[in-house]
Coordinates of C-alpha atoms (C1' of nucleotides) in Angstrom, one line a residue:
Chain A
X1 CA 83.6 176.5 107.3
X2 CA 81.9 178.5 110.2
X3 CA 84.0 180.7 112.0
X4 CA 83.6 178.7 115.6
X5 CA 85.2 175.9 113.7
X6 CA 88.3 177.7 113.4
X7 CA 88.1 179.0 116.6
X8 CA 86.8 174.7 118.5
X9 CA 90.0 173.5 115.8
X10 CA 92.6 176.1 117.4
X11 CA 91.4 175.6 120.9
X12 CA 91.2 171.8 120.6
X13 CA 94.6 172.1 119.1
X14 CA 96.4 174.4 122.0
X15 CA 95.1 171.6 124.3
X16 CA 97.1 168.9 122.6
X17 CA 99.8 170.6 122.3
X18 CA 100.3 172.5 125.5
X19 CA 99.8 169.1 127.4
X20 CA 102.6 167.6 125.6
X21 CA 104.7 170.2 125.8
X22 CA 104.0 173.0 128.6
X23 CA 102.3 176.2 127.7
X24 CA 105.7 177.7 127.7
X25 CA 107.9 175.3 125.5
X26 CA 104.7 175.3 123.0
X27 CA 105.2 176.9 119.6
X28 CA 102.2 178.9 118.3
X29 CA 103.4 176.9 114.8
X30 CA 103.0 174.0 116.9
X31 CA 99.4 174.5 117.3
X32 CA 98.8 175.7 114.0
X33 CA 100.4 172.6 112.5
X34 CA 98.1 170.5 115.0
X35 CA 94.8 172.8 113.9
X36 CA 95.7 172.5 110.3
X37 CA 95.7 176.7 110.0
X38 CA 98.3 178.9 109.1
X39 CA 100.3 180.5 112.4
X40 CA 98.6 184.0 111.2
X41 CA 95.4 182.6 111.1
X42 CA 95.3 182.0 114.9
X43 CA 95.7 185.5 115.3
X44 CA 92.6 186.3 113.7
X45 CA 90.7 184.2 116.8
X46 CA 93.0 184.9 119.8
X47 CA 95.1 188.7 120.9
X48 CA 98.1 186.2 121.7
X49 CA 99.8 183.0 123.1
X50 CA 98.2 183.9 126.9
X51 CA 94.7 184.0 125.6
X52 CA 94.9 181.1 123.9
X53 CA 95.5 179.8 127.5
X54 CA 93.1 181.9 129.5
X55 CA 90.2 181.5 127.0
X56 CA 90.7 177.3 126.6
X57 CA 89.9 177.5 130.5
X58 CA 87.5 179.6 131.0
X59 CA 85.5 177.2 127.9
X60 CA 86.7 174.2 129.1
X61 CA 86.2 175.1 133.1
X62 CA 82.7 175.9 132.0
X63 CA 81.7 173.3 130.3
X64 CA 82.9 170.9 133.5
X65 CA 80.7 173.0 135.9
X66 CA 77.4 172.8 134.1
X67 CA 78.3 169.1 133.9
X68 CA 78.6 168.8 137.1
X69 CA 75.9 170.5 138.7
X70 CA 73.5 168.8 135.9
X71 CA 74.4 166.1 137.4
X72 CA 74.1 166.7 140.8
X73 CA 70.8 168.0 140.4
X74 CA 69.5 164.0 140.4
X75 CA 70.4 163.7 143.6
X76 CA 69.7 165.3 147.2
X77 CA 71.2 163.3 150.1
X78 CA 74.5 165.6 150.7
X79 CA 76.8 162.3 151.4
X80 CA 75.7 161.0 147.8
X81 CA 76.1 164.3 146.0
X82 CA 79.8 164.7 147.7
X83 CA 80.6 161.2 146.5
X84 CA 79.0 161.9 143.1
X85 CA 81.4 165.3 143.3
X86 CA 84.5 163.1 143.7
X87 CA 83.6 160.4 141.1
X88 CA 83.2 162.7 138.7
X89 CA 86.0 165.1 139.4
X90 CA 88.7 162.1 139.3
X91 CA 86.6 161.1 135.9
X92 CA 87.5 164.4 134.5
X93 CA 90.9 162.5 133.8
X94 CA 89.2 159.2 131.3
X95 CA 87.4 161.6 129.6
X96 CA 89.7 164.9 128.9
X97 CA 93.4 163.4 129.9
X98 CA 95.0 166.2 127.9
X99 CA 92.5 169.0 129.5
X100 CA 93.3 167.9 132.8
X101 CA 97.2 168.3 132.5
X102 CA 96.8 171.5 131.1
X103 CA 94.3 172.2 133.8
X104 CA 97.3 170.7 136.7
X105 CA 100.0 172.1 135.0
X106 CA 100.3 175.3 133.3
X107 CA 97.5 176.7 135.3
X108 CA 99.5 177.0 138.3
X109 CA 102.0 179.2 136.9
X110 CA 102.7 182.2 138.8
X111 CA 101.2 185.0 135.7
X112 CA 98.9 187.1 137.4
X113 CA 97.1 186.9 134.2
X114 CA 96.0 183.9 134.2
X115 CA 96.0 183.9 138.0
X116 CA 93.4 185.9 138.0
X117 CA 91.5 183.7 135.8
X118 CA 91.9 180.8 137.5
X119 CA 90.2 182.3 140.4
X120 CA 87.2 183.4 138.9
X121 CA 86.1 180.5 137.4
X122 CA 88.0 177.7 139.8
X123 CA 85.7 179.3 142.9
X124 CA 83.0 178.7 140.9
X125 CA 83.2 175.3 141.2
X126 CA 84.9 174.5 144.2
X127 CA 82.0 176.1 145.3
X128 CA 79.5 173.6 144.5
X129 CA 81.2 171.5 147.2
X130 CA 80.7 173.9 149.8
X131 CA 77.3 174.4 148.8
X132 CA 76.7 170.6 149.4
X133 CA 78.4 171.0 152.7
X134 CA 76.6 173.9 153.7
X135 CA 73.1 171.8 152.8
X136 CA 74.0 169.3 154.9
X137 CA 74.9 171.6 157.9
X138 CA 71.1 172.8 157.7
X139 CA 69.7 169.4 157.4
X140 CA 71.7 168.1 160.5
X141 CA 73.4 165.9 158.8
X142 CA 77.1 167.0 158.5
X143 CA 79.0 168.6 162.0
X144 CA 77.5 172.0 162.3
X145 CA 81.3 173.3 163.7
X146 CA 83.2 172.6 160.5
X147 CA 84.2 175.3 158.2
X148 CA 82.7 174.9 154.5
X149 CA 84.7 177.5 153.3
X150 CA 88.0 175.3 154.4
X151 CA 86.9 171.9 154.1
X152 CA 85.6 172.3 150.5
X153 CA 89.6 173.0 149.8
X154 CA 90.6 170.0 151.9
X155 CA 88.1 167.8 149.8
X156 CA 89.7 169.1 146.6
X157 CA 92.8 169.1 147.3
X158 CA 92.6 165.5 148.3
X159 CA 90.8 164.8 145.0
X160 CA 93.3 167.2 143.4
X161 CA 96.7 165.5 144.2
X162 CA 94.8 162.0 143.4
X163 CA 94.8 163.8 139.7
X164 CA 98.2 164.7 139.9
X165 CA 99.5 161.3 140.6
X166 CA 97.8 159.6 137.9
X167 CA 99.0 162.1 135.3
X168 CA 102.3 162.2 136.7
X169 CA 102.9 158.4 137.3
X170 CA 102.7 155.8 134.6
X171 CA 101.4 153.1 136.3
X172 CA 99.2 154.1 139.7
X173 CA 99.2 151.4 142.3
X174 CA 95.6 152.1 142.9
X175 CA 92.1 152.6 140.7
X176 CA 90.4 155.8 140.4
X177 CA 87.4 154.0 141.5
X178 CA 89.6 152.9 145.2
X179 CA 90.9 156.4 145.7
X180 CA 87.4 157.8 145.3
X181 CA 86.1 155.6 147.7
X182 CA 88.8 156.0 150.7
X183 CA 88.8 159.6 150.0
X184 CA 85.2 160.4 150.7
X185 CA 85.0 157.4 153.3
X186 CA 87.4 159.4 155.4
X187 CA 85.9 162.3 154.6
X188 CA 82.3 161.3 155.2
X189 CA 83.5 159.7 158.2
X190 CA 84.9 163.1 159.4
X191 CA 81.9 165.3 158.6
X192 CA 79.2 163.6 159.5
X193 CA 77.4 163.4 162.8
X194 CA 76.8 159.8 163.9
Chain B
X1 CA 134.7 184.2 149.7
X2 CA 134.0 180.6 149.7
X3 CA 132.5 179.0 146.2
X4 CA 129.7 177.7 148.5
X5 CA 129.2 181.3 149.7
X6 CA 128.5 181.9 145.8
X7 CA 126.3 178.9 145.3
X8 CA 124.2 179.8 147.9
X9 CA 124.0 183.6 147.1
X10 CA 122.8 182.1 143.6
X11 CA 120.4 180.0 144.9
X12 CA 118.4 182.0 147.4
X13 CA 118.3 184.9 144.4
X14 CA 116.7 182.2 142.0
X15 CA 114.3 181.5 145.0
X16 CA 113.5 185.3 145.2
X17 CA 113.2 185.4 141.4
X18 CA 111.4 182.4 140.4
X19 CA 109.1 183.4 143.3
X20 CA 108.6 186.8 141.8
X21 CA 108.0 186.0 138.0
X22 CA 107.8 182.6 137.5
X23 CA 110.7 180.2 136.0
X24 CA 110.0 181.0 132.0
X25 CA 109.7 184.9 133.0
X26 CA 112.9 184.5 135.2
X27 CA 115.8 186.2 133.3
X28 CA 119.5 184.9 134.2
X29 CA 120.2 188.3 134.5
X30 CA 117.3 189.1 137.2
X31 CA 118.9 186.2 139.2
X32 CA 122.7 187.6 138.5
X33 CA 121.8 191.0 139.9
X34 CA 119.6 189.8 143.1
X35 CA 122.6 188.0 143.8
X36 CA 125.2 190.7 142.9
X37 CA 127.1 188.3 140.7
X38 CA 127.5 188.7 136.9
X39 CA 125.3 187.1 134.3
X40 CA 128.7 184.3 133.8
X41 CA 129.6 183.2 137.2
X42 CA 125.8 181.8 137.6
X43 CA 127.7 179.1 134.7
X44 CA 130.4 177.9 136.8
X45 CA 127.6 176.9 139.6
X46 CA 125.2 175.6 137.7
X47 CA 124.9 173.8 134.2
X48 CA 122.0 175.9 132.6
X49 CA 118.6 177.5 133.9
X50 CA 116.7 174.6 134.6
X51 CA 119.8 173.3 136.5
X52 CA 119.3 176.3 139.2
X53 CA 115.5 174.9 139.8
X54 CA 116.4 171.5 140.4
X55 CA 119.3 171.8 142.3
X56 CA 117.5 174.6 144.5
X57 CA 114.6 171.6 144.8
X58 CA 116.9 169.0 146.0
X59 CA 118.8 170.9 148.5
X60 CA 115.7 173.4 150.0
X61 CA 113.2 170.0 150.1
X62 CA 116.3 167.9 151.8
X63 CA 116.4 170.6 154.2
X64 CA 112.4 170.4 154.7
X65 CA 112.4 166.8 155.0
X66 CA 115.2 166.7 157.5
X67 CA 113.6 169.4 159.9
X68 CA 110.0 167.7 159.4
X69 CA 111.9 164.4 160.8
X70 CA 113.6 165.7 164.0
X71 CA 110.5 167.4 164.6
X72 CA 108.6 164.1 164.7
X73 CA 110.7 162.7 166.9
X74 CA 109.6 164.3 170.1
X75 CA 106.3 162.6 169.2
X76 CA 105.3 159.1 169.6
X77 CA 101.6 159.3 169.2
X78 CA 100.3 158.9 165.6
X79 CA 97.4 161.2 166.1
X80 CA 99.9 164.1 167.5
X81 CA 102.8 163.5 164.7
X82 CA 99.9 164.0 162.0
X83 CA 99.0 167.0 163.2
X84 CA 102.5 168.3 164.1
X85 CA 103.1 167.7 160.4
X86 CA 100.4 169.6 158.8
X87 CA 101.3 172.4 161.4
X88 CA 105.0 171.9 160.3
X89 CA 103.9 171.9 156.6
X90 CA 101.4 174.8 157.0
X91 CA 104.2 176.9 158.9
X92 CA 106.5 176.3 156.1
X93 CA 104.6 179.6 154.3
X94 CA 105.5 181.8 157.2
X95 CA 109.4 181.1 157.3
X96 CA 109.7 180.2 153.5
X97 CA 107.2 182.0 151.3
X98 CA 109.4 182.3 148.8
X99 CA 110.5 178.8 148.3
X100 CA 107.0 177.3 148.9
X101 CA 105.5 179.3 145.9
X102 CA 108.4 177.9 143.7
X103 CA 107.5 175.0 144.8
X104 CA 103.4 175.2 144.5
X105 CA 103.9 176.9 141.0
X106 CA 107.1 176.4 139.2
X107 CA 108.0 172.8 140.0
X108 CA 104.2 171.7 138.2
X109 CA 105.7 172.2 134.8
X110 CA 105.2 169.6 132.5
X111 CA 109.0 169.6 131.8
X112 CA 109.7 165.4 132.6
X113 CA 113.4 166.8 134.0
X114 CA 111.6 168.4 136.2
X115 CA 108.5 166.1 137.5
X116 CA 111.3 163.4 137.6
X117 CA 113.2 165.0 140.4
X118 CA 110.1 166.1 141.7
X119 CA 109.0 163.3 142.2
X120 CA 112.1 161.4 144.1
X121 CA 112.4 163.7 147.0
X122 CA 108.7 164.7 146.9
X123 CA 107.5 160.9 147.2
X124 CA 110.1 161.0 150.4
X125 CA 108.3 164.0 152.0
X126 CA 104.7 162.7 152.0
X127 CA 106.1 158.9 152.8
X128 CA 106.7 160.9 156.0
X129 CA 102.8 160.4 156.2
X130 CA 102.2 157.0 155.2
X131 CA 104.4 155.7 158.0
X132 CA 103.0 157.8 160.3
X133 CA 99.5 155.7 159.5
X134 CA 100.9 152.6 159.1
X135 CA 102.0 153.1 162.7
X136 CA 99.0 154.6 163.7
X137 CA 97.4 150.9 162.2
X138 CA 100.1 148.7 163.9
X139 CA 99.3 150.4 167.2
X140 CA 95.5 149.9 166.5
X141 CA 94.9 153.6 166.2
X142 CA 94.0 153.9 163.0
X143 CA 91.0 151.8 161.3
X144 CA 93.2 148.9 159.4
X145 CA 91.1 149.3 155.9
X146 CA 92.4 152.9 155.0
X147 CA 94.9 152.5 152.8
X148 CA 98.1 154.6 153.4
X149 CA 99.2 155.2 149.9
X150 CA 96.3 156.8 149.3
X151 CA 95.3 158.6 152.5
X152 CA 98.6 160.4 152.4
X153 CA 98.0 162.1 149.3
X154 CA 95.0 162.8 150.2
X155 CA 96.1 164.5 153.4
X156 CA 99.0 165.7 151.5
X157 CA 96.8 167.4 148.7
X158 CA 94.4 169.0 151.3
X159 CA 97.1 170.9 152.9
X160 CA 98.9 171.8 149.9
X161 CA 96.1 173.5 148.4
X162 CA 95.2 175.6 151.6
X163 CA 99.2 176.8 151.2
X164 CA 98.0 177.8 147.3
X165 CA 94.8 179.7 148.9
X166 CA 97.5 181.5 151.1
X167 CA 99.4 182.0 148.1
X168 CA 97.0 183.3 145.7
X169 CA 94.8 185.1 147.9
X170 CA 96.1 188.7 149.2
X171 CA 93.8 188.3 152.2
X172 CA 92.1 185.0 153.2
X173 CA 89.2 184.6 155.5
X174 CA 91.1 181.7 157.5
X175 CA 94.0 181.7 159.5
X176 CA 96.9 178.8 158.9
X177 CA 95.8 177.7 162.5
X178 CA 92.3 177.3 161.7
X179 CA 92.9 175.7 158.8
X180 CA 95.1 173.3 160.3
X181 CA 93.1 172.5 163.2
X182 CA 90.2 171.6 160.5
X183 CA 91.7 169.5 158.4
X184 CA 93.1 167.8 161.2
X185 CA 89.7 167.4 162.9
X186 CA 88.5 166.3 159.9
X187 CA 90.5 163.8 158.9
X188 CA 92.0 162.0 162.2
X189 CA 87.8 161.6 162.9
X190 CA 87.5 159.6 159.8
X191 CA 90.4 157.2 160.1
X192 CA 90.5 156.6 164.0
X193 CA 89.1 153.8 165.6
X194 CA 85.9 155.3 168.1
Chain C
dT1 C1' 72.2 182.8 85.4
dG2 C1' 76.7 184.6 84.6
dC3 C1' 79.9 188.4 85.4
dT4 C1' 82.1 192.0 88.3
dT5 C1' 83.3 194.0 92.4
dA6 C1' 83.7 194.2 97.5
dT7 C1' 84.4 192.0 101.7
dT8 C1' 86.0 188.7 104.7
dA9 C1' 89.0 184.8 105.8
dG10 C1' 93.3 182.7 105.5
dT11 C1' 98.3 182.3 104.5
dG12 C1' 103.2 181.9 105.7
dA13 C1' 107.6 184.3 105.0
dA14 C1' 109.9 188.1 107.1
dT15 C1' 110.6 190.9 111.2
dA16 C1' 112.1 192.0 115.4
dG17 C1' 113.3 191.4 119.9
dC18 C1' 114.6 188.7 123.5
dG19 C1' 117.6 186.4 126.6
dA20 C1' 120.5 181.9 127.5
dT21 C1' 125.0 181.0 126.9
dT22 C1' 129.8 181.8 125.7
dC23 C1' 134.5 183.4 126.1
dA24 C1' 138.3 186.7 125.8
dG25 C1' 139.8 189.5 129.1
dT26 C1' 140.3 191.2 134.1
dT27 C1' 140.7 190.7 139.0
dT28 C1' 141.8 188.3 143.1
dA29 C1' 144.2 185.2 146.1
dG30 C1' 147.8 182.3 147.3
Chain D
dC1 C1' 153.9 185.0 139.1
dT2 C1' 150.2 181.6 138.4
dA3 C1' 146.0 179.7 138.8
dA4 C1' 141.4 180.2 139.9
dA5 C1' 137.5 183.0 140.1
dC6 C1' 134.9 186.3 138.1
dT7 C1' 133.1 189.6 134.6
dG8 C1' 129.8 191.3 131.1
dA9 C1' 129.4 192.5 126.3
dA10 C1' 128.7 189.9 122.1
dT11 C1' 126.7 186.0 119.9
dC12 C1' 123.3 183.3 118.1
dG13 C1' 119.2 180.7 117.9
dC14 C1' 114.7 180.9 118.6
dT15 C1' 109.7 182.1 118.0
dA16 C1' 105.7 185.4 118.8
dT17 C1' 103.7 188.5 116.1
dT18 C1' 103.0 191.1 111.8
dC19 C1' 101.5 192.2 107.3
dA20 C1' 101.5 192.1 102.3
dC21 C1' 99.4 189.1 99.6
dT22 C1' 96.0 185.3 97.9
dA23 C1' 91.7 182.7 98.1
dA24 C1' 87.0 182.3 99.1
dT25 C1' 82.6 184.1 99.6
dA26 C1' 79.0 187.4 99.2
dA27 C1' 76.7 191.3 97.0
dG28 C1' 75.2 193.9 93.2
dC29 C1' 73.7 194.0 88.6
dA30 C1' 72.1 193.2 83.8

DNA sequence: TGCTTATTAGTGAATAGCGATTCAGTTTAG
DNA sequence: CTAAACTGAATCGCTATTCACTAATAAGCA
């Protein structure tokens, strides 16, 4: 067995468990058990419990930003690509559930550690939204008096509490596919020039 | 002194505490000294740790909710009461720092004790919203195919995470007002009727 | 190819320290 | 004098981390 199979196993692992059980309440035996590893053995791949956490999002994060701008890349119109942003933000949830609530959950704890972290890498790609509303600015296209820097936040916070409702509520009155739509049909509505 | 006098004391240390290291990190004992009471009497208050979060929830968000509501009564106009709330809500991080970074971090746990309670009050605060657009609908305002459910947690989630950039970031490049004036803009132009 | 030794990977029981909670005793108030 | 409020040191369970040991794999050699 390769060495990043250990290390995929673990991590794959600490997702499971840390989104049933909070990073906090989650036993490193816990994730062991759920890797199939002995506890010691995690300790050959990770300094300690934190950098399980830090390391599983700075992978995980990373993956989800190539992904996205891969897929922006196919398109140019600034409204699509925002829509595009938002479909596949609040698809983040279908595909990686358990990522996601780590992601809303135990990332938002106040550890300067991972804090710090979360910054980094989280800019990165709220980022790509105000890149998209920046390129619409220049192409006259989207209000040239609103603020990129504090309407990229807006947009994903909107997305972002969408998330949070789905993970937190059993049964959603509405669709991904609905909140997507209203959300970037206000939005769009509010950006652009008619 | 009065045993509310005590209760309180209690409370407003956990607020300072929780604030200051997060709930896990949060020793009984920090929160005993910041309130100059011993490590026992926080027991005849409260039940157990996680007791002192929720209870400081319910009573510091009642006391949110209430003020939000007599504010909104001065105001008849939907367009005006949405933006006094988001001013409200953004103002609450200059009065309440404290609380609202309990709030933004601690009460995200994945602990379901916690997103239960959550959940009750919190669902009251942003309903503040939705009726606030359903009005605004009623009146003919507001364009009749937005959908309040949704629009509020959208509205909702864009303010909430400007108060987390105010949180995280020692020094941001936008001022509450700004910010608030934006996301106003921005969303009352995409669900008014031109 | 088979045998021996060295190196690396993995194991899991034991340690060690922490901190929530308790409770026997003390202080305060009526 | 009694009851209620308060105290804080001691308890006790819990679990992250360690480390002495074992297994697996690679390297060296005839």
């Amino acid at each position: 067995m390769r060495v990043s199979d250990k290390h995929q196993k673990i991590t794959q692992a600490a997702i499971k468990v840390f989104a049933r059980k909070g990073f906090f309440n989650a036993r490193i035996s816990d994730i062991a058990k759920e890797a199939k590893v002995a506890d010691g053995t995690i300790y050959l791949y990770f300094n300690n419990k934190y950098d399980i956490l830090i390391s599983l999002f700075e992978e995980e994060i990373g993956k989800i930003i190539l992904k996205t701008k891969l897929l922006l890349e196919k398109e140019t119109h600034p409204v699509e690509m925002l829509m595009l942003f938002a479909k596949q933000h609040l698809n983040l949830l279908k595909e990686h559930r358990e990522l996601v609530v780590v992601l809303q959950m135990e990332l938002r704890q106040s550890n300067e550690f991972i804090q710090e972290y979360r910054n980094t890498k989280f800019v990165e790609y709220i980022d790509i939204v105000s890149e998209i509303i920046h390129k619409g600015q220049d192409e006259g296209v989207f209000r040239a008096e609103i603020m990129p820097g504090i309407i990229k936040r807006a947009y994903f916070g909107a997305l972002d509490e969408m998330t949070r409702l789905w993970i937190l509520s059993p049964q959603p009155h509405y669709t991904l596919d609905e909140a997507a739509v209203q959300i970037c049909d206000v939005f769009l509505n509010g950006i652009v020039i008619k």
